Coordinates of C-alpha atoms (C1' of nucleotides) in Angstrom, one line a residue:
Chain A
X5 CA 0.0 0.0 0.0
X6 CA 2.6 2.7 0.9
X7 CA 4.5 3.0 -2.4
X8 CA 7.3 4.3 -0.2
X9 CA 10.2 6.5 -1.4
X10 CA 12.9 4.6 0.4
X11 CA 15.4 2.4 -1.5
X12 CA 14.4 -1.2 -2.0
X13 CA 16.7 -3.4 0.2
X14 CA 16.8 -7.1 0.9
X15 CA 15.8 -6.3 4.4
X16 CA 12.6 -4.4 3.4
X17 CA 11.6 -7.2 1.1
X18 CA 12.1 -9.8 3.9
X19 CA 9.8 -7.7 6.2
X20 CA 7.2 -7.5 3.5
X21 CA 7.4 -11.2 2.8
X22 CA 6.9 -12.0 6.5
X23 CA 3.8 -9.8 6.5
X24 CA 2.4 -11.4 3.3
X25 CA 3.1 -14.9 4.7
X26 CA 1.3 -13.9 7.9
X27 CA -1.7 -12.6 5.9
X28 CA -2.0 -15.2 3.2
X29 CA -0.3 -18.3 4.5
X30 CA 2.5 -20.3 2.9
X31 CA 0.3 -21.8 0.1
X32 CA -1.1 -18.5 -1.2
X33 CA 1.8 -16.0 -0.6
X34 CA 3.2 -15.0 -4.0
X35 CA 6.1 -12.9 -5.1
X36 CA 3.6 -10.6 -6.8
X37 CA 1.9 -10.1 -3.4
X38 CA 5.2 -9.1 -1.9
X39 CA 5.9 -6.7 -4.7
X40 CA 2.4 -5.2 -4.4
X41 CA 2.9 -4.7 -0.6
X42 CA 6.1 -2.8 -1.4
X43 CA 4.6 -0.8 -4.2
X44 CA 7.1 -2.1 -6.8
X45 CA 7.0 -4.5 -9.7
X46 CA 7.8 -8.1 -9.0
X47 CA 10.8 -7.9 -11.3
X48 CA 12.4 -5.7 -8.6
X49 CA 12.1 -8.4 -6.0
X50 CA 13.9 -10.8 -8.4
X51 CA 16.9 -8.3 -8.4
X52 CA 17.5 -9.2 -4.7
X53 CA 16.4 -12.8 -4.6
X54 CA 17.1 -15.2 -7.5
X55 CA 14.0 -17.3 -6.9
X56 CA 10.9 -17.5 -4.8
X57 CA 12.5 -20.4 -3.0
X58 CA 15.5 -18.3 -2.1
X59 CA 13.3 -15.6 -0.7
X60 CA 11.3 -18.1 1.4
X61 CA 14.6 -19.6 2.6
X62 CA 15.9 -16.2 3.7
X63 CA 12.8 -15.5 5.7
X64 CA 13.0 -18.9 7.3
X65 CA 16.6 -18.4 8.3
X66 CA 15.9 -15.1 9.8
X67 CA 13.1 -16.7 11.9
X68 CA 15.2 -19.7 13.0
X69 CA 18.1 -17.4 13.9
X70 CA 16.0 -15.6 16.5
X71 CA 15.5 -18.8 18.5
X72 CA 19.2 -19.8 18.0
X73 CA 20.3 -16.4 19.4
X74 CA 18.0 -16.5 22.4
X75 CA 19.3 -20.0 23.3
X76 CA 22.9 -19.1 22.9
X77 CA 22.5 -16.8 25.8
X78 CA 21.1 -19.5 28.0
X79 CA 23.9 -22.0 26.9
X80 CA 26.7 -19.5 27.8
X81 CA 25.4 -18.4 31.2
X82 CA 28.0 -19.0 33.8
X83 CA 26.2 -21.5 36.0
X84 CA 26.7 -25.2 36.8
X85 CA 26.3 -27.4 33.7
X86 CA 23.3 -29.5 35.0
X87 CA 21.2 -26.4 35.7
X88 CA 22.3 -24.9 32.3
X89 CA 21.3 -28.1 30.5
X90 CA 17.9 -28.2 32.1
X91 CA 17.3 -24.5 31.5
X92 CA 18.4 -24.7 27.9
X93 CA 16.1 -27.6 27.1
X94 CA 13.2 -26.0 29.0
X95 CA 13.8 -22.7 27.2
X96 CA 13.7 -24.5 23.8
X97 CA 10.4 -26.2 24.8
X98 CA 8.9 -23.1 26.2
X99 CA 9.9 -20.9 23.2
X100 CA 8.3 -23.4 20.8
X101 CA 5.2 -23.9 22.9
X102 CA 4.7 -20.2 23.2
X103 CA 5.1 -19.6 19.5
X104 CA 2.7 -22.4 18.6
X105 CA 0.2 -21.2 21.2
X106 CA 0.2 -17.5 20.6
X107 CA -0.2 -17.6 16.8
X108 CA -1.0 -21.1 15.6
X109 CA -1.4 -20.0 12.0
X110 CA 1.9 -18.3 11.8
X111 CA 3.5 -21.2 13.5
X112 CA 1.9 -23.6 10.9
X113 CA 3.2 -21.3 8.2
X114 CA 6.8 -21.5 9.5
X115 CA 6.4 -25.3 10.0
X116 CA 5.7 -25.6 6.3
X117 CA 8.6 -23.3 5.4
X118 CA 11.1 -25.1 7.5
X119 CA 9.9 -28.4 5.9
X120 CA 10.8 -27.2 2.4
X121 CA 14.2 -25.6 3.3
X122 CA 17.7 -26.8 3.8
X123 CA 18.3 -23.9 6.2
X124 CA 16.8 -26.0 8.9
X125 CA 19.7 -28.4 8.8
X126 CA 22.2 -25.7 9.7
X127 CA 19.8 -24.6 12.4
X128 CA 19.7 -28.1 14.0
X129 CA 23.5 -28.3 13.7
X130 CA 23.9 -25.0 15.5
X131 CA 21.5 -26.1 18.3
X132 CA 23.3 -29.4 18.9
X133 CA 26.6 -27.5 18.9
X134 CA 25.3 -25.3 21.7
X135 CA 24.2 -28.5 23.6
X136 CA 27.5 -30.1 23.0
X137 CA 29.3 -27.2 24.7
X138 CA 27.1 -27.5 27.8
X139 CA 27.7 -31.3 27.9
X140 CA 31.5 -30.7 27.4
X141 CA 31.4 -28.3 30.3
X142 CA 29.6 -30.8 32.4
X143 CA 32.3 -33.4 31.7
X144 CA 35.1 -31.0 32.4
X145 CA 33.4 -30.1 35.7
X146 CA 33.1 -33.8 36.6
X147 CA 29.3 -33.5 36.9
X148 CA 28.6 -35.7 33.8
X149 CA 30.4 -39.0 33.4
X150 CA 29.6 -39.7 29.7
X151 CA 32.5 -39.8 27.3
X152 CA 31.4 -38.5 23.8
X153 CA 29.9 -35.0 24.2
X154 CA 28.8 -34.6 20.6
X155 CA 27.1 -37.9 20.4
X156 CA 25.5 -37.4 23.7
X157 CA 24.3 -34.0 22.7
X158 CA 22.7 -35.5 19.6
X159 CA 21.0 -38.1 21.8
X160 CA 19.7 -35.5 24.2
X161 CA 18.3 -33.5 21.3
X162 CA 16.7 -36.5 19.7
X163 CA 15.3 -37.8 22.9
X164 CA 13.5 -34.5 23.5
X165 CA 12.1 -34.2 20.0
X166 CA 8.6 -34.6 21.2
X167 CA 9.0 -31.3 23.0
X168 CA 10.5 -29.2 20.2
X169 CA 9.7 -30.8 16.9
X170 CA 6.8 -28.8 15.3
X171 CA 5.3 -32.1 14.2
X172 CA 4.3 -32.7 17.8
X173 CA 3.0 -29.2 18.5
X174 CA -0.5 -30.6 19.2
X175 CA 0.9 -32.4 22.3
X176 CA 2.4 -29.4 23.9
X177 CA -0.7 -27.9 25.4
X178 CA -2.1 -31.2 26.8
X179 CA -2.4 -31.4 30.6
X180 CA 0.4 -33.7 31.5
X181 CA 3.0 -32.3 29.0
X182 CA 5.0 -30.3 31.5
X183 CA 5.3 -33.3 33.9
X184 CA 6.2 -35.6 31.1
X185 CA 8.9 -33.2 30.0
X186 CA 10.3 -33.1 33.5
X187 CA 10.2 -36.9 33.9
X188 CA 12.1 -37.3 30.6
X189 CA 14.6 -34.6 31.6
X190 CA 15.2 -36.3 35.0
X191 CA 15.9 -39.6 33.4
X192 CA 18.3 -38.1 30.9
X193 CA 20.2 -36.2 33.5
X194 CA 20.4 -39.3 35.6
X195 CA 22.0 -41.0 32.6
X196 CA 24.5 -38.1 32.2
X197 CA 25.6 -38.3 35.8
X198 CA 25.3 -42.1 35.9
Chain B
X23 CA -12.3 -60.5 -10.1
X24 CA -13.2 -63.9 -8.6
X25 CA -16.9 -63.4 -7.8
X26 CA -16.5 -66.1 -5.3
X27 CA -19.3 -68.3 -4.0
X28 CA -18.2 -68.2 -0.4
X29 CA -20.2 -66.2 2.2
X30 CA -19.3 -62.6 2.6
X31 CA -17.6 -62.1 6.0
X32 CA -16.0 -59.2 7.8
X33 CA -12.7 -61.0 7.5
X34 CA -12.9 -61.4 3.7
X35 CA -13.8 -57.7 3.4
X36 CA -10.8 -56.7 5.5
X37 CA -8.5 -58.8 3.3
X38 CA -10.0 -57.2 0.1
X39 CA -9.6 -53.8 1.7
X40 CA -6.0 -54.3 2.4
X41 CA -5.4 -55.4 -1.2
X42 CA -7.3 -52.3 -2.6
X43 CA -5.3 -50.0 -0.3
X44 CA -2.1 -51.6 -1.4
X45 CA -3.1 -51.2 -5.1
X46 CA -4.7 -47.7 -5.0
X47 CA -3.3 -46.0 -2.0
X48 CA -5.2 -44.4 0.9
X49 CA -6.5 -41.4 -1.2
X50 CA -8.0 -43.4 -4.0
X51 CA -9.2 -46.6 -2.3
X52 CA -13.0 -46.5 -2.4
X53 CA -15.7 -48.8 -0.9
X54 CA -16.9 -49.4 -4.5
X55 CA -13.4 -50.7 -5.3
X56 CA -13.5 -53.1 -2.4
X57 CA -17.0 -54.3 -3.4
X58 CA -15.8 -54.8 -7.0
X59 CA -12.8 -56.8 -5.8
X60 CA -15.2 -59.1 -3.9
X61 CA -17.7 -59.3 -6.8
X62 CA -20.5 -57.9 -4.7
X63 CA -22.4 -54.6 -4.6
X64 CA -21.1 -51.9 -2.3
X65 CA -24.3 -52.1 -0.3
X66 CA -23.2 -55.5 1.0
X67 CA -20.0 -54.0 2.4
X68 CA -22.1 -51.6 4.4
X69 CA -23.9 -54.5 6.0
X70 CA -20.6 -55.4 7.8
X71 CA -19.1 -51.9 8.4
X72 CA -21.3 -49.0 9.1
X73 CA -19.0 -46.4 7.4
X74 CA -16.0 -46.2 5.3
X75 CA -14.1 -44.8 8.3
X76 CA -15.1 -47.9 10.4
X77 CA -13.7 -50.1 7.7
X78 CA -10.4 -48.3 7.4
X79 CA -10.1 -48.3 11.2
X80 CA -10.7 -52.1 11.3
X81 CA -7.9 -52.6 8.8
X82 CA -5.6 -50.3 10.7
X83 CA -6.3 -52.0 14.0
X84 CA -5.5 -55.4 12.4
X85 CA -2.2 -54.1 11.1
X86 CA -1.2 -52.4 14.4
X87 CA -2.1 -55.6 16.3
X88 CA 0.5 -57.6 14.4
X89 CA 3.3 -55.4 15.7
X90 CA 1.8 -55.4 19.2
X91 CA 1.7 -59.2 19.3
X92 CA 5.2 -59.6 18.0
X93 CA 6.6 -57.3 20.7
X94 CA 4.5 -58.9 23.5
X95 CA 6.7 -62.0 22.9
X96 CA 9.9 -60.0 23.4
X97 CA 8.6 -58.2 26.5
X98 CA 7.6 -61.5 28.2
X99 CA 10.8 -63.4 27.5
X100 CA 12.4 -64.7 30.7
X101 CA 15.6 -62.8 30.7
X102 CA 17.2 -60.0 32.7
X103 CA 15.2 -56.8 32.4
X104 CA 18.0 -54.7 30.9
X105 CA 18.5 -57.0 28.0
X106 CA 14.7 -57.3 27.5
X107 CA 14.3 -53.6 27.5
X108 CA 17.1 -53.2 24.9
X109 CA 15.8 -56.0 22.8
X110 CA 12.2 -54.7 23.0
X111 CA 13.1 -51.2 21.8
X112 CA 15.5 -52.6 19.2
X113 CA 12.8 -54.9 17.9
X114 CA 10.3 -52.0 17.7
X115 CA 12.8 -49.9 15.7
X116 CA 13.8 -52.8 13.5
X117 CA 10.2 -53.8 12.7
X118 CA 9.3 -50.3 11.7
X119 CA 12.4 -49.8 9.7
X120 CA 11.9 -53.0 7.8
X121 CA 8.3 -52.2 7.0
X122 CA 9.2 -48.7 5.8
X123 CA 12.1 -50.0 3.8
X124 CA 10.5 -53.1 2.2
X125 CA 7.4 -51.4 0.9
X126 CA 7.5 -47.7 1.3
X127 CA 4.2 -47.1 -0.4
X128 CA 2.3 -49.5 1.8
X129 CA 4.0 -48.0 4.8
X130 CA 3.0 -44.5 3.7
X131 CA -0.6 -45.8 3.3
X132 CA -0.6 -47.1 6.8
X133 CA 1.0 -43.9 8.1
X134 CA -2.0 -42.0 6.7
X135 CA -4.5 -44.5 8.1
X136 CA -3.0 -44.4 11.6
X137 CA -3.1 -40.6 11.4
X138 CA -6.9 -40.5 10.8
X139 CA -7.8 -43.2 13.4
X140 CA -8.3 -43.3 17.1
X141 CA -7.2 -46.9 17.1
X142 CA -3.7 -45.7 17.3
X143 CA -4.2 -44.4 20.8
X144 CA -5.0 -47.8 22.2
X145 CA -2.1 -49.2 20.3
X146 CA 0.3 -46.7 21.9
X147 CA -1.2 -47.4 25.3
X148 CA -0.7 -51.2 24.8
X149 CA 2.9 -50.6 23.8
X150 CA 3.7 -48.4 26.8
X151 CA 2.0 -51.0 29.0
X152 CA 4.3 -53.6 27.8
X153 CA 7.3 -51.3 28.4
X154 CA 5.9 -50.6 31.9
X155 CA 6.0 -54.3 32.8
X156 CA 9.6 -54.6 31.7
X157 CA 10.6 -51.5 33.7
X158 CA 8.6 -52.8 36.7
X159 CA 10.5 -56.1 36.5
X160 CA 13.8 -54.2 36.4
X161 CA 12.8 -52.3 39.6
X162 CA 11.8 -55.6 41.3
X163 CA 15.1 -57.2 40.3
X164 CA 17.0 -54.2 41.7
X165 CA 18.6 -53.4 38.3
X166 CA 16.7 -50.2 37.8
X167 CA 16.6 -47.6 40.5
X168 CA 13.8 -45.4 39.2
X169 CA 10.6 -45.1 41.1
X170 CA 7.6 -44.6 38.9
X171 CA 7.5 -47.4 36.3
X172 CA 4.6 -46.1 34.2
X173 CA 5.9 -42.6 34.0
X174 CA 9.4 -43.9 33.2
X175 CA 8.0 -46.2 30.5
X176 CA 6.3 -43.2 28.8
X177 CA 9.5 -41.2 29.0
X178 CA 11.4 -44.1 27.4
X179 CA 8.8 -44.4 24.6
X180 CA 8.8 -40.7 23.9
X181 CA 12.6 -40.4 24.0
X182 CA 12.8 -43.0 21.3
X183 CA 10.1 -41.5 19.1
X184 CA 12.7 -40.7 16.4
X185 CA 13.2 -44.4 16.0
X186 CA 9.6 -45.6 15.8
X187 CA 7.4 -42.6 14.9
X188 CA 6.4 -42.9 11.2
X189 CA 7.0 -39.2 10.8
X190 CA 10.7 -39.8 11.0
X191 CA 10.8 -42.8 8.7
X192 CA 13.1 -40.9 6.3
X193 CA 15.9 -40.9 9.0
X194 CA 15.9 -44.6 9.6
X195 CA 18.0 -45.6 6.6
X196 CA 20.6 -42.9 7.1
X197 CA 24.2 -44.1 7.7
X198 CA 24.6 -43.2 11.4
X199 CA 21.0 -44.2 12.5
X200 CA 22.0 -47.4 14.1
X201 CA 24.8 -45.8 16.1
X202 CA 22.5 -42.9 17.2
X203 CA 19.9 -45.4 18.4
X204 CA 22.5 -47.3 20.4
X205 CA 23.9 -44.1 21.9
X206 CA 20.4 -43.0 23.0
X207 CA 19.6 -46.4 24.4
X208 CA 22.8 -46.4 26.4
X209 CA 22.1 -43.0 27.8
X210 CA 18.6 -44.1 28.8
X211 CA 19.7 -47.3 30.4
X212 CA 22.4 -45.4 32.4
X213 CA 19.5 -43.3 33.6
X214 CA 17.4 -46.3 34.6
X215 CA 20.3 -47.8 36.5
X216 CA 21.6 -44.5 37.8
Chain C
dC4 C1' -36.7 -64.2 5.5
dA5 C1' -31.6 -63.3 5.6
dG6 C1' -28.7 -61.5 2.7
dC7 C1' -27.9 -59.1 -1.4
dT8 C1' -28.9 -55.6 -5.1
dG9 C1' -29.1 -51.3 -7.4
dA10 C1' -31.2 -46.7 -7.7
dC11 C1' -31.0 -42.6 -5.4
dA12 C1' -29.7 -37.9 -2.8
dG13 C1' -26.1 -35.4 -1.1
dA14 C1' -21.1 -35.0 -0.5
dT15 C1' -16.6 -35.3 -2.6
dA16 C1' -13.3 -35.8 -6.3
dT17 C1' -11.8 -35.2 -11.2
dT18 C1' -11.1 -32.5 -15.2
dG19 C1' -9.8 -29.1 -18.4
dA20 C1' -10.2 -24.3 -19.7
dA21 C1' -9.1 -19.8 -18.0
dA22 C1' -6.5 -17.1 -14.8
dT23 C1' -2.5 -16.2 -12.2
dC24 C1' 2.2 -16.8 -11.1
dT25 C1' 7.3 -17.4 -11.8
dG26 C1' 11.4 -16.0 -13.8
dT27 C1' 13.6 -13.3 -17.8
dC28 C1' 14.9 -9.5 -20.2
dA29 C1' 14.9 -5.5 -23.4
dG30 C1' 14.2 -1.0 -22.7
dC31 C1' 12.8 3.2 -19.8
dT32 C1' 13.9 6.7 -16.2
dG33 C1' 16.2 9.8 -13.0
Chain D
dC30 C1' 24.3 3.7 -15.8
dA31 C1' 22.1 1.5 -11.7
dG32 C1' 17.8 0.4 -10.7
dC33 C1' 13.2 -0.3 -12.0
dT34 C1' 9.3 -1.5 -15.2
dG35 C1' 6.1 -4.3 -17.7
dA36 C1' 5.4 -7.6 -21.4
dC37 C1' 6.2 -12.3 -22.2
dA38 C1' 6.6 -17.8 -22.3
dG39 C1' 6.0 -21.6 -19.7
dA40 C1' 4.5 -23.5 -15.3
dT41 C1' 1.1 -23.7 -11.8
dT42 C1' -3.2 -22.7 -9.7
dT43 C1' -8.2 -21.7 -9.7
dC44 C1' -12.9 -22.6 -10.7
dA45 C1' -17.0 -24.6 -12.3
dA46 C1' -19.0 -28.3 -14.7
dT47 C1' -19.0 -33.2 -14.6
dA48 C1' -18.3 -37.7 -12.8
dT49 C1' -17.7 -40.6 -8.9
dC50 C1' -18.4 -42.0 -4.3
dT51 C1' -20.8 -42.6 0.3
dG52 C1' -24.5 -44.2 2.8
dT53 C1' -29.6 -45.5 2.7
dC54 C1' -33.3 -48.3 1.7
dA55 C1' -37.2 -50.5 -0.8
dG56 C1' -37.6 -54.5 -3.0
dC57 C1' -35.6 -58.8 -5.3
dT58 C1' -33.8 -63.7 -4.8
dG59 C1' -32.7 -68.3 -3.4

DNA sequence: CAGCTGACAGATATTGAAATCTGTCAGCTG
DNA sequence: CAGCTGACAGATTTCAATATCTGTCAGCTG
């Protein structure tokens, strides 16, 4: 609507794309819609993003990076490793649950987007790397008695998939979910400390 | 094709339905197809199953019960609880992986069917009940030091979702899958024995 | 008369023609 | 001339007409 006199930047296109996705959903959001929202021709959008897929990937990466950044803070906090591990996994669960609960349609939109992207692979790698660092610290501190931090971190991440994989979003608001998460976390921490 | 002279039974209808599902897939398999395969009118099928959904549910239940029965044998074997637990989870993973690998289309068909049914809830309950018995035996034998067998069994089942939930079937044939499964199982068993 | 048939109404799926979208590019504009 | 436009070809989506399916039931058949 606002034809705007500002220069057309990748950043402005990404913002407009998010808005169009929010309004129309992943199936109906078109590059033409994005151009219209910016008051430019769709050819201009293709000057900044080679394909529609590249544009969607960039928006997805942006969204995933917000979570990654938030969790990095929790992972690096200067506390004892067990508390940090518990806090990190709880923060991941809580962040996902909040997003899914607050705006289910937008969450569904991003679930579709992450499903069609390769960007999500890097994201998962980054998250398990953060977890690996926490596990390593726990080993160094003598709290955890496991030997392979990277393998263990992957196992922890996979074991808690039910509480962060978007495919299970429907389970997150059920009554016993919090208790089940705690029970699982307790079992895993027992395993780490042996 | 064979109009058959035998009586029309629920069992024969279920077999024909499985065959039609195998041939046409879940989206295109119709009650008319099933009737045609049996050489009867579709009205006759409705004499045995009130709705198409009921028919599909019966076929699904049948399929799920095969796995449940197989695992019951593993769960009841007279061995030490830790070995039984490992064997049970490995058998579950192996059974799913084999089904998905041998006939991906049929597996996809049943994945759709289980997704639309309530029958799957009972199935999951039955499986966690089997696991609970193994955990209980482990506690009784003094091998496992956890306290709540049912809660722990649910945690174990959820933690291994990546290796039995059809949604992750694509991961099962990847190179490191077996090692990741073992790593996770080791961590969980450590937790049980504390 | 128990069990099956086939016609029927309303719901759902298929189809193909028309509309829209993606990605390109020659040329316009400031 | 750097950046934008708008027309275009081919791919994809939409939409409405048509066909098929689901579930019922009155009546046929052995």
